[in-house]
Amino acid sequence: MRFLLDDEQRDFARSLDAMLTAADTPSVVRAWAAGDHGPGRELWSKLADAGVFALAVPEAYEGVGPGGPLPVELAVAFVELGRHAVPGPVVETVAAAVLLAGAPPLAKEWLPRIAAGEALVSMADATQARAPYALDADAADGVLVLLPTASPCALRLAPPGHGPLHPSADPARRLFRPLDGGEEVTVAAGAVGAARDWAAFLTAAQALGTGEALLAQTVAYVKQRTQFGAAIGSFQAVKHRLADTLTGLEFARPLLYGAALSMAPGDIAAAKVTAGEAAYAAARTALQLHGAVGYTEELDLSLWLRKARPLRDAWGRPSECRARVLAA
Protein backbone atom coordinates (compact mmCIF):
# COMPACT_ATOMS: atom_id res chain seq x y z
CA MET A 1 0.00 0.00 0.00
CA ARG A 2 1.29 3.49 -0.87
CA PHE A 3 0.69 6.38 1.52
CA LEU A 4 0.89 9.67 -0.36
CA LEU A 5 -0.10 13.04 1.03
CA ASP A 6 -2.31 15.21 -1.14
CA ASP A 7 -1.33 18.69 -2.34
CA GLU A 8 -3.06 20.45 0.56
CA GLN A 9 -1.31 18.27 3.15
CA ARG A 10 2.10 18.81 1.50
CA ASP A 11 1.47 22.58 1.40
CA PHE A 12 0.59 22.47 5.10
CA ALA A 13 3.88 20.72 5.87
CA ARG A 14 5.86 23.22 3.79
CA SER A 15 4.18 26.20 5.47
CA LEU A 16 4.96 24.82 8.94
CA ASP A 17 8.55 24.11 7.90
CA ALA A 18 8.99 27.68 6.65
CA MET A 19 7.38 29.19 9.75
CA LEU A 20 9.46 27.11 12.18
CA THR A 21 12.68 27.75 10.24
CA ALA A 22 12.05 31.51 10.51
CA ALA A 23 11.29 31.16 14.23
CA ASP A 24 14.86 30.02 15.07
CA THR A 25 13.67 27.09 17.17
CA PRO A 26 17.16 26.24 18.58
CA SER A 27 17.12 29.50 20.54
CA VAL A 28 13.54 28.78 21.67
CA VAL A 29 14.59 25.29 22.87
CA ARG A 30 17.53 26.67 24.86
CA ALA A 31 15.31 29.30 26.53
CA TRP A 32 12.67 26.64 27.36
CA ALA A 33 15.32 24.38 28.91
CA ALA A 34 16.42 27.29 31.12
CA GLY A 35 12.85 27.82 32.33
CA ASP A 36 12.13 30.87 30.14
CA HIS A 37 8.80 30.03 28.49
CA GLY A 38 8.25 33.38 26.77
CA PRO A 39 9.72 32.48 23.34
CA GLY A 40 8.06 29.06 23.53
CA ARG A 41 4.62 30.56 24.24
CA GLU A 42 5.11 32.94 21.31
CA LEU A 43 5.93 29.99 19.06
CA TRP A 44 2.91 28.13 20.48
CA SER A 45 0.69 31.03 19.37
CA LYS A 46 2.12 30.84 15.84
CA LEU A 47 1.38 27.11 15.72
CA ALA A 48 -2.19 27.84 16.82
CA ASP A 49 -2.53 30.52 14.13
CA ALA A 50 -1.39 27.88 11.62
CA GLY A 51 -4.24 25.67 12.83
CA VAL A 52 -2.21 22.90 14.45
CA PHE A 53 -4.21 22.64 17.68
CA ALA A 54 -7.57 23.22 16.00
CA LEU A 55 -6.94 19.95 14.12
CA ALA A 56 -7.41 18.12 17.43
CA VAL A 57 -10.66 19.83 18.42
CA PRO A 58 -14.18 19.12 17.07
CA GLU A 59 -16.00 21.91 15.24
CA ALA A 60 -18.51 22.07 18.11
CA TYR A 61 -15.71 23.45 20.29
CA GLU A 62 -14.20 25.88 17.74
CA GLY A 63 -11.88 23.35 16.12
CA VAL A 64 -11.85 22.10 12.53
CA GLY A 65 -12.42 18.36 13.00
CA PRO A 66 -15.92 17.40 11.78
CA GLY A 67 -16.39 14.92 14.63
CA GLY A 68 -12.98 14.63 16.23
CA PRO A 69 -9.24 15.01 15.58
CA LEU A 70 -7.78 14.75 12.06
CA PRO A 71 -5.03 12.10 12.41
CA VAL A 72 -3.29 12.43 9.02
CA GLU A 73 -3.02 16.21 9.25
CA LEU A 74 -1.84 15.96 12.86
CA ALA A 75 0.81 13.42 11.82
CA VAL A 76 2.00 15.85 9.13
CA ALA A 77 2.19 18.64 11.70
CA PHE A 78 3.97 16.62 14.38
CA VAL A 79 6.63 15.35 11.97
CA GLU A 80 7.44 19.02 11.37
CA LEU A 81 7.40 19.78 15.10
CA GLY A 82 9.91 16.96 15.60
CA ARG A 83 12.02 18.10 12.66
CA HIS A 84 12.33 21.53 14.29
CA ALA A 85 12.65 20.29 17.91
CA VAL A 86 9.67 22.35 19.10
CA PRO A 87 9.58 22.26 22.93
CA GLY A 88 6.58 22.05 25.23
CA PRO A 89 3.74 19.60 25.94
CA VAL A 90 2.44 19.61 22.36
CA VAL A 91 1.74 15.87 22.36
CA GLU A 92 0.07 16.00 25.77
CA THR A 93 -2.11 19.00 24.84
CA VAL A 94 -3.52 17.27 21.76
CA ALA A 95 -4.03 14.00 23.65
CA ALA A 96 -5.76 15.98 26.41
CA ALA A 97 -8.11 17.46 23.82
CA VAL A 98 -9.08 13.92 22.80
CA LEU A 99 -9.62 12.99 26.43
CA LEU A 100 -11.56 16.09 27.45
CA ALA A 101 -13.92 15.71 24.49
CA GLY A 102 -15.40 12.85 26.54
CA ALA A 103 -16.18 15.12 29.50
CA PRO A 104 -18.66 17.78 28.24
CA PRO A 105 -18.33 20.30 31.12
CA LEU A 106 -14.53 20.28 30.87
CA ALA A 107 -14.66 20.20 27.06
CA LYS A 108 -16.66 23.42 26.98
CA GLU A 109 -14.12 25.06 29.28
CA TRP A 110 -10.87 23.76 27.77
CA LEU A 111 -11.25 22.79 24.11
CA PRO A 112 -11.85 26.29 22.66
CA ARG A 113 -8.78 27.50 24.58
CA ILE A 114 -6.70 24.58 23.30
CA ALA A 115 -7.80 25.22 19.71
CA ALA A 116 -6.86 28.90 20.04
CA GLY A 117 -3.45 28.10 21.53
CA GLU A 118 -4.38 29.80 24.80
CA ALA A 119 -4.07 26.66 26.97
CA LEU A 120 -1.12 24.31 27.37
CA VAL A 121 -2.14 21.04 29.02
CA SER A 122 0.16 18.36 30.36
CA MET A 123 -0.67 14.79 31.34
CA ALA A 124 0.81 12.29 33.80
CA ASP A 125 0.02 8.59 33.73
CA ALA A 126 -0.50 7.29 37.27
CA THR A 127 -0.26 3.71 36.00
CA GLN A 128 3.41 4.24 35.08
CA ALA A 129 5.11 3.52 38.41
CA ARG A 130 8.56 4.46 37.08
CA ALA A 131 7.60 7.74 35.47
CA PRO A 132 4.38 9.36 36.72
CA TYR A 133 5.67 12.76 35.61
CA ALA A 134 3.92 15.62 33.85
CA LEU A 135 5.97 17.16 31.05
CA ASP A 136 6.47 20.92 31.43
CA ALA A 137 3.99 21.22 34.27
CA ASP A 138 5.64 24.54 35.16
CA ALA A 139 4.40 25.99 31.86
CA ALA A 140 1.08 24.17 31.61
CA ASP A 141 -2.27 25.80 32.33
CA GLY A 142 -3.64 22.45 33.49
CA VAL A 143 -2.30 19.00 34.40
CA LEU A 144 -4.41 15.87 33.90
CA VAL A 145 -3.50 12.71 35.81
CA LEU A 146 -4.67 9.48 34.16
CA LEU A 147 -5.85 7.14 36.92
CA PRO A 148 -5.68 3.31 37.01
CA THR A 149 -8.66 1.52 35.50
CA ALA A 150 -9.60 0.22 38.97
CA SER A 151 -10.32 3.79 40.07
CA PRO A 152 -13.99 4.88 40.04
CA CYS A 153 -12.93 7.98 38.09
CA ALA A 154 -10.84 8.08 34.90
CA LEU A 155 -8.74 11.15 35.54
CA ARG A 156 -7.85 13.83 38.03
CA LEU A 157 -7.41 17.51 37.29
CA ALA A 158 -4.38 18.30 39.47
CA PRO A 159 -4.40 21.52 41.49
CA PRO A 160 -2.16 24.41 40.32
CA GLY A 161 1.52 23.97 41.12
CA HIS A 162 3.90 21.03 40.89
CA GLY A 163 6.67 19.16 42.63
CA PRO A 164 10.40 19.78 42.10
CA LEU A 165 12.02 19.56 38.68
CA HIS A 166 13.12 16.01 37.92
CA PRO A 167 16.35 15.38 35.93
CA SER A 168 15.75 14.50 32.28
CA ALA A 169 18.01 13.34 29.45
CA ASP A 170 16.63 16.28 27.49
CA PRO A 171 16.77 19.55 29.48
CA ALA A 172 13.97 20.93 27.29
CA ARG A 173 11.70 18.11 28.52
CA ARG A 174 11.05 19.45 32.02
CA LEU A 175 9.52 16.75 34.22
CA PHE A 176 7.52 17.37 37.40
CA ARG A 177 5.35 15.26 39.67
CA PRO A 178 1.79 16.65 39.84
CA LEU A 179 0.44 17.66 43.21
CA ASP A 180 -2.00 15.42 45.07
CA GLY A 181 -5.67 16.34 45.28
CA GLY A 182 -7.78 18.20 42.77
CA GLU A 183 -11.02 17.36 41.00
CA GLU A 184 -11.64 13.76 39.93
CA VAL A 185 -13.56 13.39 36.69
CA THR A 186 -15.38 10.55 34.95
CA VAL A 187 -15.08 10.61 31.16
CA ALA A 188 -16.57 8.51 28.38
CA ALA A 189 -15.68 4.82 28.39
CA GLY A 190 -12.43 4.23 26.54
CA ALA A 191 -11.46 7.90 26.49
CA VAL A 192 -8.35 7.41 28.64
CA GLY A 193 -7.14 4.53 26.48
CA ALA A 194 -7.77 6.64 23.37
CA ALA A 195 -5.77 9.52 24.86
CA ARG A 196 -2.83 7.17 25.55
CA ASP A 197 -3.02 5.90 21.95
CA TRP A 198 -3.06 9.44 20.59
CA ALA A 199 -0.06 10.38 22.75
CA ALA A 200 1.87 7.37 21.41
CA PHE A 201 0.85 8.15 17.82
CA LEU A 202 1.90 11.81 17.99
CA THR A 203 5.16 10.92 19.76
CA ALA A 204 5.91 8.54 16.89
CA ALA A 205 5.41 11.41 14.44
CA GLN A 206 7.68 13.64 16.51
CA ALA A 207 10.32 10.90 16.63
CA LEU A 208 10.22 10.49 12.84
CA GLY A 209 10.76 14.23 12.35
CA THR A 210 13.57 14.20 14.91
CA GLY A 211 15.29 11.34 13.11
CA GLU A 212 14.95 13.13 9.78
CA ALA A 213 16.54 16.27 11.22
CA LEU A 214 19.44 14.26 12.70
CA LEU A 215 20.06 12.53 9.37
CA ALA A 216 19.91 15.79 7.39
CA GLN A 217 22.39 17.51 9.70
CA THR A 218 24.72 14.52 9.59
CA VAL A 219 24.66 14.30 5.79
CA ALA A 220 25.48 18.01 5.57
CA TYR A 221 28.37 17.54 8.01
CA VAL A 222 30.00 14.56 6.28
CA LYS A 223 29.95 16.47 2.99
CA GLN A 224 32.10 19.29 4.37
CA ARG A 225 34.27 17.44 6.95
CA THR A 226 37.46 16.22 5.27
CA GLN A 227 39.99 13.57 6.27
CA PHE A 228 42.96 12.27 4.24
CA GLY A 229 42.15 14.93 1.68
CA ALA A 230 38.57 13.80 1.02
CA ALA A 231 35.11 14.49 2.43
CA ILE A 232 34.33 11.74 4.95
CA GLY A 233 30.98 11.29 3.27
CA SER A 234 32.80 9.75 0.32
CA PHE A 235 33.99 6.80 2.45
CA GLN A 236 32.05 3.58 1.89
CA ALA A 237 31.62 2.82 5.59
CA VAL A 238 30.06 6.25 6.17
CA LYS A 239 27.72 5.83 3.19
CA HIS A 240 26.55 2.46 4.49
CA ARG A 241 25.84 3.86 7.96
CA LEU A 242 23.82 6.73 6.53
CA ALA A 243 21.95 4.42 4.16
CA ASP A 244 20.97 2.15 7.07
CA THR A 245 19.72 5.20 8.99
CA LEU A 246 17.66 6.40 6.03
CA THR A 247 16.20 2.92 5.55
CA GLY A 248 15.09 2.79 9.17
CA LEU A 249 13.30 6.13 8.90
CA GLU A 250 11.67 5.26 5.57
CA PHE A 251 10.33 2.00 7.04
CA ALA A 252 8.75 3.99 9.88
CA ARG A 253 6.98 6.50 7.61
CA PRO A 254 4.34 4.16 6.06
CA LEU A 255 3.67 2.63 9.48
CA LEU A 256 2.95 6.10 10.86
CA TYR A 257 0.54 7.03 8.09
CA GLY A 258 -0.99 3.56 8.13
CA ALA A 259 -1.71 4.09 11.83
CA ALA A 260 -3.21 7.49 10.99
CA LEU A 261 -5.71 5.82 8.68
CA SER A 262 -6.76 3.09 11.10
CA MET A 263 -5.92 4.51 14.57
CA ALA A 264 -5.91 0.89 15.70
CA PRO A 265 -3.88 0.33 18.90
CA GLY A 266 -1.71 -2.37 17.28
CA ASP A 267 -0.90 -0.15 14.29
CA ILE A 268 -0.07 2.78 16.59
CA ALA A 269 2.25 0.57 18.66
CA ALA A 270 4.02 -0.64 15.51
CA ALA A 271 4.51 2.94 14.33
CA LYS A 272 5.71 4.05 17.76
CA VAL A 273 8.35 1.36 18.20
CA THR A 274 9.61 1.65 14.62
CA ALA A 275 9.81 5.44 14.55
CA GLY A 276 11.33 5.58 18.03
CA GLU A 277 14.01 3.03 17.24
CA ALA A 278 14.77 4.72 13.88
CA ALA A 279 15.18 8.11 15.55
CA TYR A 280 17.42 6.64 18.25
CA ALA A 281 19.54 4.93 15.57
CA ALA A 282 19.77 8.27 13.73
CA ALA A 283 21.03 9.89 16.93
CA ARG A 284 23.74 7.24 17.36
CA THR A 285 24.78 7.65 13.73
CA ALA A 286 24.88 11.43 14.08
CA LEU A 287 26.98 11.24 17.22
CA GLN A 288 29.46 8.77 15.75
CA LEU A 289 29.94 10.64 12.47
CA HIS A 290 30.24 14.06 14.09
CA GLY A 291 32.84 12.75 16.52
CA ALA A 292 33.67 14.76 19.63
CA VAL A 293 32.08 17.95 18.29
CA GLY A 294 28.71 16.18 18.54
CA TYR A 295 28.93 16.28 22.33
CA THR A 296 29.19 20.06 22.57
CA GLU A 297 26.35 22.17 23.94
CA GLU A 298 27.11 24.94 21.43
CA LEU A 299 26.32 22.74 18.42
CA ASP A 300 22.59 22.76 17.64
CA LEU A 301 22.80 19.04 16.87
CA SER A 302 22.83 18.37 20.62
CA LEU A 303 19.23 19.66 20.87
CA TRP A 304 18.02 16.82 18.64
CA LEU A 305 20.43 14.21 20.00
CA ARG A 306 18.93 14.60 23.46
CA LYS A 307 15.37 14.19 22.24
CA ALA A 308 15.75 10.88 20.44
CA ARG A 309 15.86 8.57 23.45
CA PRO A 310 13.10 10.29 25.51
CA LEU A 311 10.81 10.22 22.47
CA ARG A 312 11.59 6.54 21.96
CA ASP A 313 10.51 5.78 25.53
CA ALA A 314 7.68 8.28 26.10
CA TRP A 315 4.09 6.99 25.97
CA GLY A 316 5.19 3.41 25.35
CA ARG A 317 8.67 1.95 25.66
CA PRO A 318 9.82 -0.37 22.83
CA SER A 319 9.15 -3.55 24.83
CA GLU A 320 5.63 -2.36 25.69
CA CYS A 321 4.89 -1.48 22.07
CA ARG A 322 6.15 -4.83 20.82
CA ALA A 323 3.92 -6.60 23.35
CA ARG A 324 0.92 -4.62 22.10
CA VAL A 325 1.74 -5.50 18.49
CA LEU A 326 1.88 -9.19 19.39
CA ALA A 327 -1.40 -8.94 21.31
CA ALA A 328 -3.22 -7.16 18.45
Coordinates of C-alpha atoms in Angstrom, one line a residue:
M1 CA 0.0 0.0 0.0
R2 CA 1.3 3.5 -0.9
F3 CA 0.7 6.4 1.5
L4 CA 0.9 9.7 -0.4
L5 CA -0.1 13.0 1.0
D6 CA -2.3 15.2 -1.1
D7 CA -1.3 18.7 -2.3
E8 CA -3.1 20.4 0.6
Q9 CA -1.3 18.3 3.2
R10 CA 2.1 18.8 1.5
D11 CA 1.5 22.6 1.4
F12 CA 0.6 22.5 5.1
A13 CA 3.9 20.7 5.9
R14 CA 5.9 23.2 3.8
S15 CA 4.2 26.2 5.5
L16 CA 5.0 24.8 8.9
D17 CA 8.6 24.1 7.9
A18 CA 9.0 27.7 6.6
M19 CA 7.4 29.2 9.7
L20 CA 9.5 27.1 12.2
T21 CA 12.7 27.7 10.2
A22 CA 12.1 31.5 10.5
A23 CA 11.3 31.2 14.2
D24 CA 14.9 30.0 15.1
T25 CA 13.7 27.1 17.2
P26 CA 17.2 26.2 18.6
S27 CA 17.1 29.5 20.5
V28 CA 13.5 28.8 21.7
V29 CA 14.6 25.3 22.9
R30 CA 17.5 26.7 24.9
A31 CA 15.3 29.3 26.5
W32 CA 12.7 26.6 27.4
A33 CA 15.3 24.4 28.9
A34 CA 16.4 27.3 31.1
G35 CA 12.9 27.8 32.3
D36 CA 12.1 30.9 30.1
H37 CA 8.8 30.0 28.5
G38 CA 8.3 33.4 26.8
P39 CA 9.7 32.5 23.3
G40 CA 8.1 29.1 23.5
R41 CA 4.6 30.6 24.2
E42 CA 5.1 32.9 21.3
L43 CA 5.9 30.0 19.1
W44 CA 2.9 28.1 20.5
S45 CA 0.7 31.0 19.4
K46 CA 2.1 30.8 15.8
L47 CA 1.4 27.1 15.7
A48 CA -2.2 27.8 16.8
D49 CA -2.5 30.5 14.1
A50 CA -1.4 27.9 11.6
G51 CA -4.2 25.7 12.8
V52 CA -2.2 22.9 14.5
F53 CA -4.2 22.6 17.7
A54 CA -7.6 23.2 16.0
L55 CA -6.9 19.9 14.1
A56 CA -7.4 18.1 17.4
V57 CA -10.7 19.8 18.4
P58 CA -14.2 19.1 17.1
E59 CA -16.0 21.9 15.2
A60 CA -18.5 22.1 18.1
Y61 CA -15.7 23.5 20.3
E62 CA -14.2 25.9 17.7
G63 CA -11.9 23.4 16.1
V64 CA -11.8 22.1 12.5
G65 CA -12.4 18.4 13.0
P66 CA -15.9 17.4 11.8
G67 CA -16.4 14.9 14.6
G68 CA -13.0 14.6 16.2
P69 CA -9.2 15.0 15.6
L70 CA -7.8 14.7 12.1
P71 CA -5.0 12.1 12.4
V72 CA -3.3 12.4 9.0
E73 CA -3.0 16.2 9.2
L74 CA -1.8 16.0 12.9
A75 CA 0.8 13.4 11.8
V76 CA 2.0 15.8 9.1
A77 CA 2.2 18.6 11.7
F78 CA 4.0 16.6 14.4
V79 CA 6.6 15.3 12.0
E80 CA 7.4 19.0 11.4
L81 CA 7.4 19.8 15.1
G82 CA 9.9 17.0 15.6
R83 CA 12.0 18.1 12.7
H84 CA 12.3 21.5 14.3
A85 CA 12.6 20.3 17.9
V86 CA 9.7 22.4 19.1
P87 CA 9.6 22.3 22.9
G88 CA 6.6 22.0 25.2
P89 CA 3.7 19.6 25.9
V90 CA 2.4 19.6 22.4
V91 CA 1.7 15.9 22.4
E92 CA 0.1 16.0 25.8
T93 CA -2.1 19.0 24.8
V94 CA -3.5 17.3 21.8
A95 CA -4.0 14.0 23.7
A96 CA -5.8 16.0 26.4
A97 CA -8.1 17.5 23.8
V98 CA -9.1 13.9 22.8
L99 CA -9.6 13.0 26.4
L100 CA -11.6 16.1 27.4
A101 CA -13.9 15.7 24.5
G102 CA -15.4 12.9 26.5
A103 CA -16.2 15.1 29.5
P104 CA -18.7 17.8 28.2
P105 CA -18.3 20.3 31.1
L106 CA -14.5 20.3 30.9
A107 CA -14.7 20.2 27.1
K108 CA -16.7 23.4 27.0
E109 CA -14.1 25.1 29.3
W110 CA -10.9 23.8 27.8
L111 CA -11.3 22.8 24.1
P112 CA -11.8 26.3 22.7
R113 CA -8.8 27.5 24.6
I114 CA -6.7 24.6 23.3
A115 CA -7.8 25.2 19.7
A116 CA -6.9 28.9 20.0
G117 CA -3.4 28.1 21.5
E118 CA -4.4 29.8 24.8
A119 CA -4.1 26.7 27.0
L120 CA -1.1 24.3 27.4
V121 CA -2.1 21.0 29.0
S122 CA 0.2 18.4 30.4
M123 CA -0.7 14.8 31.3
A124 CA 0.8 12.3 33.8
D125 CA 0.0 8.6 33.7
A126 CA -0.5 7.3 37.3
T127 CA -0.3 3.7 36.0
Q128 CA 3.4 4.2 35.1
A129 CA 5.1 3.5 38.4
R130 CA 8.6 4.5 37.1
A131 CA 7.6 7.7 35.5
P132 CA 4.4 9.4 36.7
Y133 CA 5.7 12.8 35.6
A134 CA 3.9 15.6 33.9
L135 CA 6.0 17.2 31.0
D136 CA 6.5 20.9 31.4
A137 CA 4.0 21.2 34.3
D138 CA 5.6 24.5 35.2
A139 CA 4.4 26.0 31.9
A140 CA 1.1 24.2 31.6
D141 CA -2.3 25.8 32.3
G142 CA -3.6 22.5 33.5
V143 CA -2.3 19.0 34.4
L144 CA -4.4 15.9 33.9
V145 CA -3.5 12.7 35.8
L146 CA -4.7 9.5 34.2
L147 CA -5.9 7.1 36.9
P148 CA -5.7 3.3 37.0
T149 CA -8.7 1.5 35.5
A150 CA -9.6 0.2 39.0
S151 CA -10.3 3.8 40.1
P152 CA -14.0 4.9 40.0
C153 CA -12.9 8.0 38.1
A154 CA -10.8 8.1 34.9
L155 CA -8.7 11.1 35.5
R156 CA -7.8 13.8 38.0
L157 CA -7.4 17.5 37.3
A158 CA -4.4 18.3 39.5
P159 CA -4.4 21.5 41.5
P160 CA -2.2 24.4 40.3
G161 CA 1.5 24.0 41.1
H162 CA 3.9 21.0 40.9
G163 CA 6.7 19.2 42.6
P164 CA 10.4 19.8 42.1
L165 CA 12.0 19.6 38.7
H166 CA 13.1 16.0 37.9
P167 CA 16.3 15.4 35.9
S168 CA 15.8 14.5 32.3
A169 CA 18.0 13.3 29.4
D170 CA 16.6 16.3 27.5
P171 CA 16.8 19.6 29.5
A172 CA 14.0 20.9 27.3
R173 CA 11.7 18.1 28.5
R174 CA 11.1 19.5 32.0
L175 CA 9.5 16.7 34.2
F176 CA 7.5 17.4 37.4
R177 CA 5.3 15.3 39.7
P178 CA 1.8 16.6 39.8
L179 CA 0.4 17.7 43.2
D180 CA -2.0 15.4 45.1
G181 CA -5.7 16.3 45.3
G182 CA -7.8 18.2 42.8
E183 CA -11.0 17.4 41.0
E184 CA -11.6 13.8 39.9
V185 CA -13.6 13.4 36.7
T186 CA -15.4 10.5 35.0
V187 CA -15.1 10.6 31.2
A188 CA -16.6 8.5 28.4
A189 CA -15.7 4.8 28.4
G190 CA -12.4 4.2 26.5
A191 CA -11.5 7.9 26.5
V192 CA -8.3 7.4 28.6
G193 CA -7.1 4.5 26.5
A194 CA -7.8 6.6 23.4
A195 CA -5.8 9.5 24.9
R196 CA -2.8 7.2 25.5
D197 CA -3.0 5.9 21.9
W198 CA -3.1 9.4 20.6
A199 CA -0.1 10.4 22.7
A200 CA 1.9 7.4 21.4
F201 CA 0.8 8.2 17.8
L202 CA 1.9 11.8 18.0
T203 CA 5.2 10.9 19.8
A204 CA 5.9 8.5 16.9
A205 CA 5.4 11.4 14.4
Q206 CA 7.7 13.6 16.5
A207 CA 10.3 10.9 16.6
L208 CA 10.2 10.5 12.8
G209 CA 10.8 14.2 12.4
T210 CA 13.6 14.2 14.9
G211 CA 15.3 11.3 13.1
E212 CA 14.9 13.1 9.8
A213 CA 16.5 16.3 11.2
L214 CA 19.4 14.3 12.7
L215 CA 20.1 12.5 9.4
A216 CA 19.9 15.8 7.4
Q217 CA 22.4 17.5 9.7
T218 CA 24.7 14.5 9.6
V219 CA 24.7 14.3 5.8
A220 CA 25.5 18.0 5.6
Y221 CA 28.4 17.5 8.0
V222 CA 30.0 14.6 6.3
K223 CA 29.9 16.5 3.0
Q224 CA 32.1 19.3 4.4
R225 CA 34.3 17.4 7.0
T226 CA 37.5 16.2 5.3
Q227 CA 40.0 13.6 6.3
F228 CA 43.0 12.3 4.2
G229 CA 42.2 14.9 1.7
A230 CA 38.6 13.8 1.0
A231 CA 35.1 14.5 2.4
I232 CA 34.3 11.7 4.9
G233 CA 31.0 11.3 3.3
S234 CA 32.8 9.7 0.3
F235 CA 34.0 6.8 2.4
Q236 CA 32.1 3.6 1.9
A237 CA 31.6 2.8 5.6
V238 CA 30.1 6.2 6.2
K239 CA 27.7 5.8 3.2
H240 CA 26.5 2.5 4.5
R241 CA 25.8 3.9 8.0
L242 CA 23.8 6.7 6.5
A243 CA 21.9 4.4 4.2
D244 CA 21.0 2.2 7.1
T245 CA 19.7 5.2 9.0
L246 CA 17.7 6.4 6.0
T247 CA 16.2 2.9 5.6
G248 CA 15.1 2.8 9.2
L249 CA 13.3 6.1 8.9
E250 CA 11.7 5.3 5.6
F251 CA 10.3 2.0 7.0
A252 CA 8.8 4.0 9.9
R253 CA 7.0 6.5 7.6
P254 CA 4.3 4.2 6.1
L255 CA 3.7 2.6 9.5
L256 CA 2.9 6.1 10.9
Y257 CA 0.5 7.0 8.1
G258 CA -1.0 3.6 8.1
A259 CA -1.7 4.1 11.8
A260 CA -3.2 7.5 11.0
L261 CA -5.7 5.8 8.7
S262 CA -6.8 3.1 11.1
M263 CA -5.9 4.5 14.6
A264 CA -5.9 0.9 15.7
P265 CA -3.9 0.3 18.9
G266 CA -1.7 -2.4 17.3
D267 CA -0.9 -0.1 14.3
I268 CA -0.1 2.8 16.6
A269 CA 2.2 0.6 18.7
A270 CA 4.0 -0.6 15.5
A271 CA 4.5 2.9 14.3
K272 CA 5.7 4.1 17.8
V273 CA 8.3 1.4 18.2
T274 CA 9.6 1.6 14.6
A275 CA 9.8 5.4 14.5
G276 CA 11.3 5.6 18.0
E277 CA 14.0 3.0 17.2
A278 CA 14.8 4.7 13.9
A279 CA 15.2 8.1 15.6
Y280 CA 17.4 6.6 18.2
A281 CA 19.5 4.9 15.6
A282 CA 19.8 8.3 13.7
A283 CA 21.0 9.9 16.9
R284 CA 23.7 7.2 17.4
T285 CA 24.8 7.7 13.7
A286 CA 24.9 11.4 14.1
L287 CA 27.0 11.2 17.2
Q288 CA 29.5 8.8 15.7
L289 CA 29.9 10.6 12.5
H290 CA 30.2 14.1 14.1
G291 CA 32.8 12.8 16.5
A292 CA 33.7 14.8 19.6
V293 CA 32.1 18.0 18.3
G294 CA 28.7 16.2 18.5
Y295 CA 28.9 16.3 22.3
T296 CA 29.2 20.1 22.6
E297 CA 26.3 22.2 23.9
E298 CA 27.1 24.9 21.4
L299 CA 26.3 22.7 18.4
D300 CA 22.6 22.8 17.6
L301 CA 22.8 19.0 16.9
S302 CA 22.8 18.4 20.6
L303 CA 19.2 19.7 20.9
W304 CA 18.0 16.8 18.6
L305 CA 20.4 14.2 20.0
R306 CA 18.9 14.6 23.5
K307 CA 15.4 14.2 22.2
A308 CA 15.7 10.9 20.4
R309 CA 15.9 8.6 23.5
P310 CA 13.1 10.3 25.5
L311 CA 10.8 10.2 22.5
R312 CA 11.6 6.5 22.0
D313 CA 10.5 5.8 25.5
A314 CA 7.7 8.3 26.1
W315 CA 4.1 7.0 26.0
G316 CA 5.2 3.4 25.3
R317 CA 8.7 2.0 25.7
P318 CA 9.8 -0.4 22.8
S319 CA 9.1 -3.5 24.8
E320 CA 5.6 -2.4 25.7
C321 CA 4.9 -1.5 22.1
R322 CA 6.2 -4.8 20.8
A323 CA 3.9 -6.6 23.3
R324 CA 0.9 -4.6 22.1
V325 CA 1.7 -5.5 18.5
L326 CA 1.9 -9.2 19.4
A327 CA -1.4 -8.9 21.3
A328 CA -3.2 -7.2 18.5

